[in-house]
PDB file of C-alpha atoms and ligand atoms in Angstrom:
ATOM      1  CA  UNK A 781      64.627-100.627   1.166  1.00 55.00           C
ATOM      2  CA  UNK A 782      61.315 -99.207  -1.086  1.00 59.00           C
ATOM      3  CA  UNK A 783      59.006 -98.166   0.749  1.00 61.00           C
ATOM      4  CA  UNK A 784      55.504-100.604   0.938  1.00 66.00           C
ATOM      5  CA  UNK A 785      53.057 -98.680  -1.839  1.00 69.00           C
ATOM      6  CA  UNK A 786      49.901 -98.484   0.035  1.00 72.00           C
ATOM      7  CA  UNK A 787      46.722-100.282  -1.828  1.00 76.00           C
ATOM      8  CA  UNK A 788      44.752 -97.402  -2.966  1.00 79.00           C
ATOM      9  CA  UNK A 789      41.573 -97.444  -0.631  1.00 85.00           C
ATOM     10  CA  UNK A 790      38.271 -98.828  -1.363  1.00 92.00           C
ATOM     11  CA  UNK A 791      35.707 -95.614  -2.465  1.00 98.00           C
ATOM     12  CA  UNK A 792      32.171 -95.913  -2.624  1.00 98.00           C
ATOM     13  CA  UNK A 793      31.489 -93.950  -5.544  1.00 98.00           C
ATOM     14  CA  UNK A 794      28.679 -91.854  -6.058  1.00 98.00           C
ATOM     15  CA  UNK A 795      25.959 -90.851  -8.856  1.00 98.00           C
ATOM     16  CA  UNK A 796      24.934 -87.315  -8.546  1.00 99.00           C
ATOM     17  CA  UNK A 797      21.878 -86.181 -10.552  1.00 99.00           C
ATOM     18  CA  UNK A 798      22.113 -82.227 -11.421  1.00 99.00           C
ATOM     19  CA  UNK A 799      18.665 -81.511 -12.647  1.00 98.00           C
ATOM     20  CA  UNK A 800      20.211 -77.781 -13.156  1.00 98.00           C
ATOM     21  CA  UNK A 801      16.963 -75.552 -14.682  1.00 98.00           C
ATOM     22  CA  UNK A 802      14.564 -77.877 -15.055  1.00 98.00           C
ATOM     23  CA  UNK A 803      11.683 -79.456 -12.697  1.00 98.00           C
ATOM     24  CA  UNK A 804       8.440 -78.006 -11.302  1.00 98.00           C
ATOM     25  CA  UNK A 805       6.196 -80.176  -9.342  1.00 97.00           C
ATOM     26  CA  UNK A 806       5.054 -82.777 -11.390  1.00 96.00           C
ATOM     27  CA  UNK A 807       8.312 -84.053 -11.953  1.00 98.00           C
ATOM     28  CA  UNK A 808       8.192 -84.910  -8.621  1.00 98.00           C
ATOM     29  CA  UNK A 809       7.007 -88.442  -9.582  1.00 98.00           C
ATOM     30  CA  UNK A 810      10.492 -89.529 -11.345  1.00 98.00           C
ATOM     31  CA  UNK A 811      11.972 -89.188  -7.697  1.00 98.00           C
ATOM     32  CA  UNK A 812       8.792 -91.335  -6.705  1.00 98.00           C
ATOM     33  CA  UNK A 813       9.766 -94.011  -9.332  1.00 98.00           C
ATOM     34  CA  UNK A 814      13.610 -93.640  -8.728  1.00 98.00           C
ATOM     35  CA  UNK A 815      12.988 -94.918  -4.864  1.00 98.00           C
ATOM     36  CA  UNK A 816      10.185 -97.795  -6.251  1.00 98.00           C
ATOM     37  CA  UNK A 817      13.144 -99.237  -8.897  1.00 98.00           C
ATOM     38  CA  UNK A 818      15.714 -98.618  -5.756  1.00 98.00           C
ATOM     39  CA  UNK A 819      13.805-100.600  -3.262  1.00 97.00           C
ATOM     40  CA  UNK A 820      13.940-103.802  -5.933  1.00 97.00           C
ATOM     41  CA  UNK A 821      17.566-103.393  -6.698  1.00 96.00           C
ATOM     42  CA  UNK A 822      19.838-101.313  -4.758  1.00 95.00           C
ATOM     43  CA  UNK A 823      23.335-100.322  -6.599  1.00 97.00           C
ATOM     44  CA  UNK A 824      26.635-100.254  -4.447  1.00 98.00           C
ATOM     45  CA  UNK A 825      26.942 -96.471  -4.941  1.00 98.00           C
ATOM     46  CA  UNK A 826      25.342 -93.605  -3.297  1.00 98.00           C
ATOM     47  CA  UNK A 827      22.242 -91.860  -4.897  1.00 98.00           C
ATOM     48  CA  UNK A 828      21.498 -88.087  -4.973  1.00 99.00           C
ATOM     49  CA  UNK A 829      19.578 -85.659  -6.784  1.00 99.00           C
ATOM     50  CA  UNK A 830      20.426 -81.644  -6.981  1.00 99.00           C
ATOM     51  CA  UNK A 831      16.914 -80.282  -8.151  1.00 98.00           C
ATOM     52  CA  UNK A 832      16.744 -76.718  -8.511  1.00 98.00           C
ATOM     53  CA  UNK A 833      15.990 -75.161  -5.058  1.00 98.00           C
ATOM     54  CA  UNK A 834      12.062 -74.624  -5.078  1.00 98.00           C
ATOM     55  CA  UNK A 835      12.026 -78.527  -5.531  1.00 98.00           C
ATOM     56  CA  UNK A 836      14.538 -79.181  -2.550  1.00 98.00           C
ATOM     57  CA  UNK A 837      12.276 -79.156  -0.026  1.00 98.00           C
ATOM     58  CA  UNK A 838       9.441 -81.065  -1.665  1.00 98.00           C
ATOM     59  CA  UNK A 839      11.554 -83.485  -2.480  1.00 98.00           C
ATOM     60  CA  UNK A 840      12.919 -83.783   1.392  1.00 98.00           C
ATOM     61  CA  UNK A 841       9.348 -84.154   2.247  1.00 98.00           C
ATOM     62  CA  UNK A 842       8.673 -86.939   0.031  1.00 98.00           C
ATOM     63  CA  UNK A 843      11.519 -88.774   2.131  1.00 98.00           C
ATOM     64  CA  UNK A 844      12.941 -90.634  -0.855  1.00 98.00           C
ATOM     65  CA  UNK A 845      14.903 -93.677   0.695  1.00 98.00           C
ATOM     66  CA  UNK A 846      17.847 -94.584  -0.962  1.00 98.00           C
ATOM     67  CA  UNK A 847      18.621 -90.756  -2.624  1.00 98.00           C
ATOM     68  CA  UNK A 848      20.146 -87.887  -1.242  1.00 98.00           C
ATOM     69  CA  UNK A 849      19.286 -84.912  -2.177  1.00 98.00           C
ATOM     70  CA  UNK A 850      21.730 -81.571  -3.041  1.00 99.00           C
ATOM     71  CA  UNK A 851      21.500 -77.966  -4.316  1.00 98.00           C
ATOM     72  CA  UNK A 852      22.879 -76.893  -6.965  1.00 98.00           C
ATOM     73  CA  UNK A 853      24.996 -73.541  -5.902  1.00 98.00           C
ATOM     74  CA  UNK A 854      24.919 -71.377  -2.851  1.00 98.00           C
ATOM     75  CA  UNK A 855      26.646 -67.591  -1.739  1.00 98.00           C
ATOM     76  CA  UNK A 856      29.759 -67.396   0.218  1.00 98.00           C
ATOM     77  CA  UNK A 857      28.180 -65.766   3.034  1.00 98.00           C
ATOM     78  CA  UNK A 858      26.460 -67.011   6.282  1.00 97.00           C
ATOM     79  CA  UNK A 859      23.499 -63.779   5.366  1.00 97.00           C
ATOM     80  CA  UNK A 860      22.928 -60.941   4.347  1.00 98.00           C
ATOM     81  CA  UNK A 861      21.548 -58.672   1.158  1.00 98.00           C
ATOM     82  CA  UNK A 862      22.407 -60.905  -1.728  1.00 98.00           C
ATOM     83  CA  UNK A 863      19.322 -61.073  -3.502  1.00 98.00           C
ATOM     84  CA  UNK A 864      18.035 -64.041  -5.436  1.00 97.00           C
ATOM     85  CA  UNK A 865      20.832 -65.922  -3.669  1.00 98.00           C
ATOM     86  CA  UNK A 866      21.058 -69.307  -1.390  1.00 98.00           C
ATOM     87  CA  UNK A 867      23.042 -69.264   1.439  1.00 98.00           C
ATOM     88  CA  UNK A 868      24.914 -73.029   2.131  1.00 98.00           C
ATOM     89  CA  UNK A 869      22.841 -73.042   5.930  1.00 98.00           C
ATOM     90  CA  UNK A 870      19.368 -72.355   3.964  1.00 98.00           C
ATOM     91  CA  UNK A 871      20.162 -75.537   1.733  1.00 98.00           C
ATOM     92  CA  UNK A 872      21.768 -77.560   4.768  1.00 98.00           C
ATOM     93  CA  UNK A 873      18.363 -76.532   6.250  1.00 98.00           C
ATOM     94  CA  UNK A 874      16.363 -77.279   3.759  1.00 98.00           C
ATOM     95  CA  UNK A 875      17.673 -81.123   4.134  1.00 98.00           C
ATOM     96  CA  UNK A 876      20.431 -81.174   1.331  1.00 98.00           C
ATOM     97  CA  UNK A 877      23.577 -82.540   2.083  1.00 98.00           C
ATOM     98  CA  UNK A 878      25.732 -81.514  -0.725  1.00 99.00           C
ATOM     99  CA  UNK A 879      25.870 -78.689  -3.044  1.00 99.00           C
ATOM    100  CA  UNK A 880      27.518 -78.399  -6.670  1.00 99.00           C
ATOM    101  CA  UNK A 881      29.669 -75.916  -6.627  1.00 99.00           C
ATOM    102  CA  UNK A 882      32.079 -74.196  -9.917  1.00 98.00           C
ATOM    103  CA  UNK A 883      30.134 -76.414 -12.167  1.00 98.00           C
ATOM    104  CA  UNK A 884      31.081 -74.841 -15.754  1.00 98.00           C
ATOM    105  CA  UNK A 885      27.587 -72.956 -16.796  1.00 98.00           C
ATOM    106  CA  UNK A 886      28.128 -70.578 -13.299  1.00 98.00           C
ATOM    107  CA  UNK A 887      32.070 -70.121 -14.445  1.00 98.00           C
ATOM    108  CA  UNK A 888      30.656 -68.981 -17.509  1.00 98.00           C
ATOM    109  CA  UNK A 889      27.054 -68.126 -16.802  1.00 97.00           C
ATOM    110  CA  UNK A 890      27.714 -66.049 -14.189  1.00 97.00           C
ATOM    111  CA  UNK A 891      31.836 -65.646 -14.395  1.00 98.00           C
ATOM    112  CA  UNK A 892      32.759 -67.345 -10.945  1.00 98.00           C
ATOM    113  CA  UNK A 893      36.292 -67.237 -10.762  1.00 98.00           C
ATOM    114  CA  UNK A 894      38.371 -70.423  -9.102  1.00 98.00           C
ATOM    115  CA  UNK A 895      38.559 -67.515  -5.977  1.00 98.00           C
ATOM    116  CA  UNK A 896      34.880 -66.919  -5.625  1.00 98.00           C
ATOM    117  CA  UNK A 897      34.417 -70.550  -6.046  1.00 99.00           C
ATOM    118  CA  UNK A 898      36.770 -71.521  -3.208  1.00 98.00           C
ATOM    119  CA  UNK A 899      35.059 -69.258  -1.212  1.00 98.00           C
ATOM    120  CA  UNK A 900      31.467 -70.990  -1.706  1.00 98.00           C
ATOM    121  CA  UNK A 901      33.126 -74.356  -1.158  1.00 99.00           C
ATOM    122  CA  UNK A 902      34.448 -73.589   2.582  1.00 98.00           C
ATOM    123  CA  UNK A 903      31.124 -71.809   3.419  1.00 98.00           C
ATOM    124  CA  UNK A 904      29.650 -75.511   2.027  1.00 98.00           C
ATOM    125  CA  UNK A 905      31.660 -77.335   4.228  1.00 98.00           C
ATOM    126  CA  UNK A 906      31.640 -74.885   7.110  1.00 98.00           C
ATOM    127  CA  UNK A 907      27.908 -75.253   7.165  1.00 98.00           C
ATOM    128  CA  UNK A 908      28.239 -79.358   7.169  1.00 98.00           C
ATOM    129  CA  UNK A 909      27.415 -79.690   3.532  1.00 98.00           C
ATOM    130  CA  UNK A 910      29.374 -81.749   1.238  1.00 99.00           C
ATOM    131  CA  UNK A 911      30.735 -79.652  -1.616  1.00 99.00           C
ATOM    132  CA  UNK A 912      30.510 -80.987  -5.798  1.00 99.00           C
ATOM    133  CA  UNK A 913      33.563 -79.016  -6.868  1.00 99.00           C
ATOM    134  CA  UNK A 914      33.738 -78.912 -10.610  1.00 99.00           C
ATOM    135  CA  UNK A 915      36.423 -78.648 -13.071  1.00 98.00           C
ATOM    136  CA  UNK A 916      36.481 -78.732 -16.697  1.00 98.00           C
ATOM    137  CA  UNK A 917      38.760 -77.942 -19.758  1.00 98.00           C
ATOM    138  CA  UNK A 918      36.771 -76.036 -23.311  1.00 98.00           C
ATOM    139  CA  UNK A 919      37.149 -77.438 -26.790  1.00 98.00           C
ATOM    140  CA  UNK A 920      39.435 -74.819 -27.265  1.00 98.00           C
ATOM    141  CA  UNK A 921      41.728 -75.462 -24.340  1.00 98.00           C
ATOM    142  CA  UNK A 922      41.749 -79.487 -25.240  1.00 98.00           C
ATOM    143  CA  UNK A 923      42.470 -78.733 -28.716  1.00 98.00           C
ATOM    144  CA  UNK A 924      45.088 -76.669 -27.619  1.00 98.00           C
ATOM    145  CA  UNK A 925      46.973 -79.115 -25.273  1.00 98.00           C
ATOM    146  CA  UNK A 926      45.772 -77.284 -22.164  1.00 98.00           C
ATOM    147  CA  UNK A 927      43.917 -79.826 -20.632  1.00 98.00           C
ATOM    148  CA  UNK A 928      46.026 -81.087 -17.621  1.00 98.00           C
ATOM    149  CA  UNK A 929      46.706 -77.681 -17.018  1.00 98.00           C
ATOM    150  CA  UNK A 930      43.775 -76.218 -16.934  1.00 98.00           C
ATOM    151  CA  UNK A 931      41.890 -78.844 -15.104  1.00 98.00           C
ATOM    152  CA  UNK A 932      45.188 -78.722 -11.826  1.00 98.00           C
ATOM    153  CA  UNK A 933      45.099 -75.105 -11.676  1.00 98.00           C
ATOM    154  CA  UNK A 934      40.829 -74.786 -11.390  1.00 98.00           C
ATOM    155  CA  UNK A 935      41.308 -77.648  -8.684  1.00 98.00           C
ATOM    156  CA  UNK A 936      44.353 -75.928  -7.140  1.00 98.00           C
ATOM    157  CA  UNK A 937      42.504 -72.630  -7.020  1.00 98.00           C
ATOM    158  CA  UNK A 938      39.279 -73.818  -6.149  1.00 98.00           C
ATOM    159  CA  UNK A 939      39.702 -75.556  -3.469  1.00 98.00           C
ATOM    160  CA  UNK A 940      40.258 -74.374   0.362  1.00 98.00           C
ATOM    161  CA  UNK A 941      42.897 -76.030   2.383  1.00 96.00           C
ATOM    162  CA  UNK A 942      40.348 -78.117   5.017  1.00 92.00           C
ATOM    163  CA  UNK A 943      39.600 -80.176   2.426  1.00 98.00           C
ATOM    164  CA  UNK A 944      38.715 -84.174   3.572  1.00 98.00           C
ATOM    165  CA  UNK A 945      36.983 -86.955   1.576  1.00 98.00           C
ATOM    166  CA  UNK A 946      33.720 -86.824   3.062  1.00 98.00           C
ATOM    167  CA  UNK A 947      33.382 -82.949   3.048  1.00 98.00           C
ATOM    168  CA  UNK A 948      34.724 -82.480  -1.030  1.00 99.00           C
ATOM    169  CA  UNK A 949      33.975 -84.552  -4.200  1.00 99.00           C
ATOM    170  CA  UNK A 950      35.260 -83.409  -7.366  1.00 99.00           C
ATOM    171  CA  UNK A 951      33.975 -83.665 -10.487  1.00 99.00           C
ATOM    172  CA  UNK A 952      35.505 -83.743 -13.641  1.00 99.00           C
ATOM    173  CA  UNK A 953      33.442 -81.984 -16.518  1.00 98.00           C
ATOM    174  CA  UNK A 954      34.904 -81.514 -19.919  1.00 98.00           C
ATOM    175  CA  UNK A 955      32.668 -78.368 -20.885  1.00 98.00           C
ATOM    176  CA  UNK A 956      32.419 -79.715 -24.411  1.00 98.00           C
ATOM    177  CA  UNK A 957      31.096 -82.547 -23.446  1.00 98.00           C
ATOM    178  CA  UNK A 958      28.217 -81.201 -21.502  1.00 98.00           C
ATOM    179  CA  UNK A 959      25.042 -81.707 -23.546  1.00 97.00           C
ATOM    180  CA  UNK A 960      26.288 -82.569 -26.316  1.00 98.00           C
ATOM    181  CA  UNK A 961      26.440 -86.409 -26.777  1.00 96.00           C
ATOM    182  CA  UNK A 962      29.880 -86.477 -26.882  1.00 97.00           C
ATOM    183  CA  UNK A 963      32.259 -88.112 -24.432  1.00 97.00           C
ATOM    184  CA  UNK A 964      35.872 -88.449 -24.034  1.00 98.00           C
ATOM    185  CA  UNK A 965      37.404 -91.745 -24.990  1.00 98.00           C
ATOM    186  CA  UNK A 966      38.018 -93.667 -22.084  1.00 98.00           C
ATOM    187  CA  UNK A 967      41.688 -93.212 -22.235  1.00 98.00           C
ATOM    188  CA  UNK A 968      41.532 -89.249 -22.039  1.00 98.00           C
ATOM    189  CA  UNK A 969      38.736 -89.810 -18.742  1.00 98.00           C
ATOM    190  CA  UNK A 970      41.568 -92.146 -17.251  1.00 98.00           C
ATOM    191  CA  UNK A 971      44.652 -89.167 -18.225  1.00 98.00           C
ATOM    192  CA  UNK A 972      42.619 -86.367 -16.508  1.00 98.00           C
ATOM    193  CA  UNK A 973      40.821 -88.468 -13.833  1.00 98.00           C
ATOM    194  CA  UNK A 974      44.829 -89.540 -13.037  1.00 98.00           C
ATOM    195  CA  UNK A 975      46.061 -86.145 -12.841  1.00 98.00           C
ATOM    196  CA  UNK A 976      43.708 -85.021 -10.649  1.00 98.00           C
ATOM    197  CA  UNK A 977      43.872 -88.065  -8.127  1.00 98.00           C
ATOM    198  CA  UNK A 978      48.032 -87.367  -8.155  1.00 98.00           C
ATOM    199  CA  UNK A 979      47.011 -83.448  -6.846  1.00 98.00           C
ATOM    200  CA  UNK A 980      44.807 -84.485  -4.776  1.00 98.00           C
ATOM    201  CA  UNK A 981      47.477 -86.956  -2.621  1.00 98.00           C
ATOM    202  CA  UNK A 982      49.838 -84.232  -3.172  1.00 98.00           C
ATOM    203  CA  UNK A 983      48.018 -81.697  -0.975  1.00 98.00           C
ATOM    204  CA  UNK A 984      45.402 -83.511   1.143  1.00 98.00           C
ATOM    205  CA  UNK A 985      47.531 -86.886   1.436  1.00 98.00           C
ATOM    206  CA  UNK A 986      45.259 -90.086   2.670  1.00 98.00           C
ATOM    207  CA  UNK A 987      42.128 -87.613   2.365  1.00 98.00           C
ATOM    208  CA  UNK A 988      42.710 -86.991  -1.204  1.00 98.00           C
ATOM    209  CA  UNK A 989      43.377 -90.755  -1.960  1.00 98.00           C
ATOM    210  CA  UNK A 990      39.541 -91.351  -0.489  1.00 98.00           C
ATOM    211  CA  UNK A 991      38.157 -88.335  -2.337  1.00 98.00           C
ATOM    212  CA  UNK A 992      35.396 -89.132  -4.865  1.00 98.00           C
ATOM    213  CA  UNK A 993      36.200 -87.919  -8.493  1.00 98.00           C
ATOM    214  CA  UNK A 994      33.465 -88.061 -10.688  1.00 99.00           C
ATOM    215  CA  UNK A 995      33.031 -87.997 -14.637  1.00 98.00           C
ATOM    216  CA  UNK A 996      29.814 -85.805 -16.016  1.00 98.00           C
ATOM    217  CA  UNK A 997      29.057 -84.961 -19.698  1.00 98.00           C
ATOM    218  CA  UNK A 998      26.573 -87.049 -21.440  1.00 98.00           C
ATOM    219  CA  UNK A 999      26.590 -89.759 -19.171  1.00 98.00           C
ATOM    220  CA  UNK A1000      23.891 -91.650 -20.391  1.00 98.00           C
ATOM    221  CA  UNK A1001      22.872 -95.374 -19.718  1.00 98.00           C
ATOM    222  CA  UNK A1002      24.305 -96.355 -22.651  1.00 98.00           C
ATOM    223  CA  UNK A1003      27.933 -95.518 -21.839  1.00 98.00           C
ATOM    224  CA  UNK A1004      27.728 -95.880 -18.386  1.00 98.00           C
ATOM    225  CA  UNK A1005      29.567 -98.961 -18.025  1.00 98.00           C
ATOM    226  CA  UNK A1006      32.274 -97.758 -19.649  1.00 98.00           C
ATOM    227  CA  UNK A1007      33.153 -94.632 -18.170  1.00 98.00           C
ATOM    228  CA  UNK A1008      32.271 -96.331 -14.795  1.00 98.00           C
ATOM    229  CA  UNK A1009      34.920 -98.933 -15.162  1.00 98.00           C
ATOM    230  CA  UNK A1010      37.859 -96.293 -15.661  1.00 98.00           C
ATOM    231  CA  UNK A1011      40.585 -96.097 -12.769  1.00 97.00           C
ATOM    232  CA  UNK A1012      39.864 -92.980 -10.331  1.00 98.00           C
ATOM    233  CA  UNK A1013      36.203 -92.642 -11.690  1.00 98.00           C
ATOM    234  CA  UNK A1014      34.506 -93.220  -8.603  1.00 98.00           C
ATOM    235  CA  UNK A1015      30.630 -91.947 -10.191  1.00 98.00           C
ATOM    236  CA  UNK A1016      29.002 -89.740 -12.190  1.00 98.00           C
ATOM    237  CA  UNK A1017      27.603 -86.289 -12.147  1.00 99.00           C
ATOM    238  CA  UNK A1018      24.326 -86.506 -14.664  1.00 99.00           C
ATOM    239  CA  UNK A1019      22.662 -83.680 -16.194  1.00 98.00           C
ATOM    240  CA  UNK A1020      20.005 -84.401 -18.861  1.00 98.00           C
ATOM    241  CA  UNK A1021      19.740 -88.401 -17.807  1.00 98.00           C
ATOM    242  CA  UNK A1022      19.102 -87.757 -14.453  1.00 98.00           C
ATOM    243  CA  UNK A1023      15.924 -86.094 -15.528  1.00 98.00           C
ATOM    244  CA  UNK A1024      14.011 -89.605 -15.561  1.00 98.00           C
ATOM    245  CA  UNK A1025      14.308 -92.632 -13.238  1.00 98.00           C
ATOM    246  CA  UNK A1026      14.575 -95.209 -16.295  1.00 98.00           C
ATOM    247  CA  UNK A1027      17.315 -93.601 -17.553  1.00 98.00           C
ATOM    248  CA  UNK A1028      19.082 -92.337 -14.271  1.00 98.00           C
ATOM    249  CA  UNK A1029      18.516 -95.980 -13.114  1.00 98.00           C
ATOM    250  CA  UNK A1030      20.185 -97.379 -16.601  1.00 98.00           C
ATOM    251  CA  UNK A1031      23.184 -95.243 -15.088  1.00 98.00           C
ATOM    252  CA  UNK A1032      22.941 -96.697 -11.445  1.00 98.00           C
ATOM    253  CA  UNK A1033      23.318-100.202 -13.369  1.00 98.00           C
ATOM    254  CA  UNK A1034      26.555 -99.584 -13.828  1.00 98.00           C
ATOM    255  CA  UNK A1035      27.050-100.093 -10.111  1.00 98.00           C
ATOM    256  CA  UNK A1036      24.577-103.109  -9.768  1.00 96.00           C
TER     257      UNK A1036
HETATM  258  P1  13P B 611      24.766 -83.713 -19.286  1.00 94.93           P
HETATM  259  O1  13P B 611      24.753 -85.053 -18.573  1.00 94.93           O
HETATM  260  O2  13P B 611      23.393 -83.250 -19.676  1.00 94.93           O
HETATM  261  O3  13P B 611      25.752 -83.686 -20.380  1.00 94.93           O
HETATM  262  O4  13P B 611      25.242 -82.642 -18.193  1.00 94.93           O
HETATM  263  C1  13P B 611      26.372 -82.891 -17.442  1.00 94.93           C
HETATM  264  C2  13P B 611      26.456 -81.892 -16.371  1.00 94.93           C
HETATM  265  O5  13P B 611      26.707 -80.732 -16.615  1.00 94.93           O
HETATM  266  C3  13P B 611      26.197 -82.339 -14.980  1.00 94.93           C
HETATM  267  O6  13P B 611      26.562 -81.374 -14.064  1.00 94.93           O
END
């Protein structure tokens, strides 16, 4: 006899804003309005905002109800002399509960390999943070065919073994679409967003069915919908639209 398929399992998704560089204090007011347009209408998805770390406390002491708030990267190690660097306890701390980890401008930026990005993502999770793991394919590679390939081997690599759904989200970034207005078409979100669910059942079984995998790269209000409505997108990670309530809200719609 076949074996019963199991319905795939109900996932909240989630809507990540990564503010990367940009924010001093008076931006503090979009969070401000964020929580105002929240408290009308609240979207069945979680909320959360990575500012850049001299903003991550502020923004825990404005006690924004509705948003959770993130950093952005953080060292492999507990301590010690690593100067200009974040340790995952200092953000955990400072009242984030996530951090985005391997997104593509610190691969390239600062040439974190899948290895030194698996490391930060168990010190995330070994401090009680959930960890944004990023993956991504260039222009070049996608052009090239290398897509699937690329994408499976950064997620193979990059991730530790104690990996569960609430402790890892991935997110799928293609790094050409990043800032630039352009998106995938639906059907190539859906061919990568499949792959990756299929790995992630493969080696973390029932946890990797539950794991959030989100889409980033010009997610703007405008295309929201869309991208939203894809199988195995469960959210978005938002750069440049995350900047302002209106238009991180005009995201969140997608989820009202
Ligand atoms: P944009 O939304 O500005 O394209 O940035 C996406 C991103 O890199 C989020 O991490």
């Amino acid at each position: 006899m076949m074996a019963k398929q199991k319905p795939a399992p109900k996932i909240k998704p989630l809507v990540a804003g990564n503010w990367k560089m940009n924010g001093v204090g008076k931006q503090l007011g979009e969070v401000k309005k964020l929580v105002t347009v929240l408290s009308r209408q609240k979207p069945k998805a979680d909320v959360m905002i990575c500012p850049p770390v001299t903003l991550l406390s502020r923004m825990v002491a404005l006690k924004p109800k509705g948003v959770a708030l993130g950093g952005q990267d953080c060292h492999a190690n507990v301590d010690g002399a690593h100067t200009g660097d974040v340790s995952a306890d200092m953000l955990k701390e400072a009242g984030a509960k996530a951090v985005i980890l391997g997104h593509s401008e610190r691969r390239a930026d600062h040439g974190e390999s899948d290895k030194a990005v698996r490391a930060k993502v168990g010190a995330a999770q070994r401090s009680g943070l959930t960890a944004i793991m990023c993956v991504g394919e260039s222009l070049k590679q996608r052009k090239a065919g290398e897509t699937l390939k690329v994408v499976q081997a950064q997620l193979r690599g990059s991730l530790p073994d104690k990996c569960n759904a609430k402790n890892t989200v991935i997110a799928y970034e293609p790094v050409w679409a990043i800032g630039s207005g352009l998106t995938p078409t639906v059907e190539q979100v859906a061919q990568v967003h499949g792959a990756l669910r299929k790995a992630l059942v493969r080696r973390f079984g029932d946890e990797g069915a539950k794991m959030r995998i989100l889409y980033g790269g010009s997610v703007k209000p405008s295309n929201a919908d869309e991208l939203m409505a894809v199988p195995h997108v469960n959210g978005a990670l938002v750069g440049g639209a995350s900047l302002t309530a209106k238009d991180f809200y005009g995201i969140l719609k997608a989820y009202l």
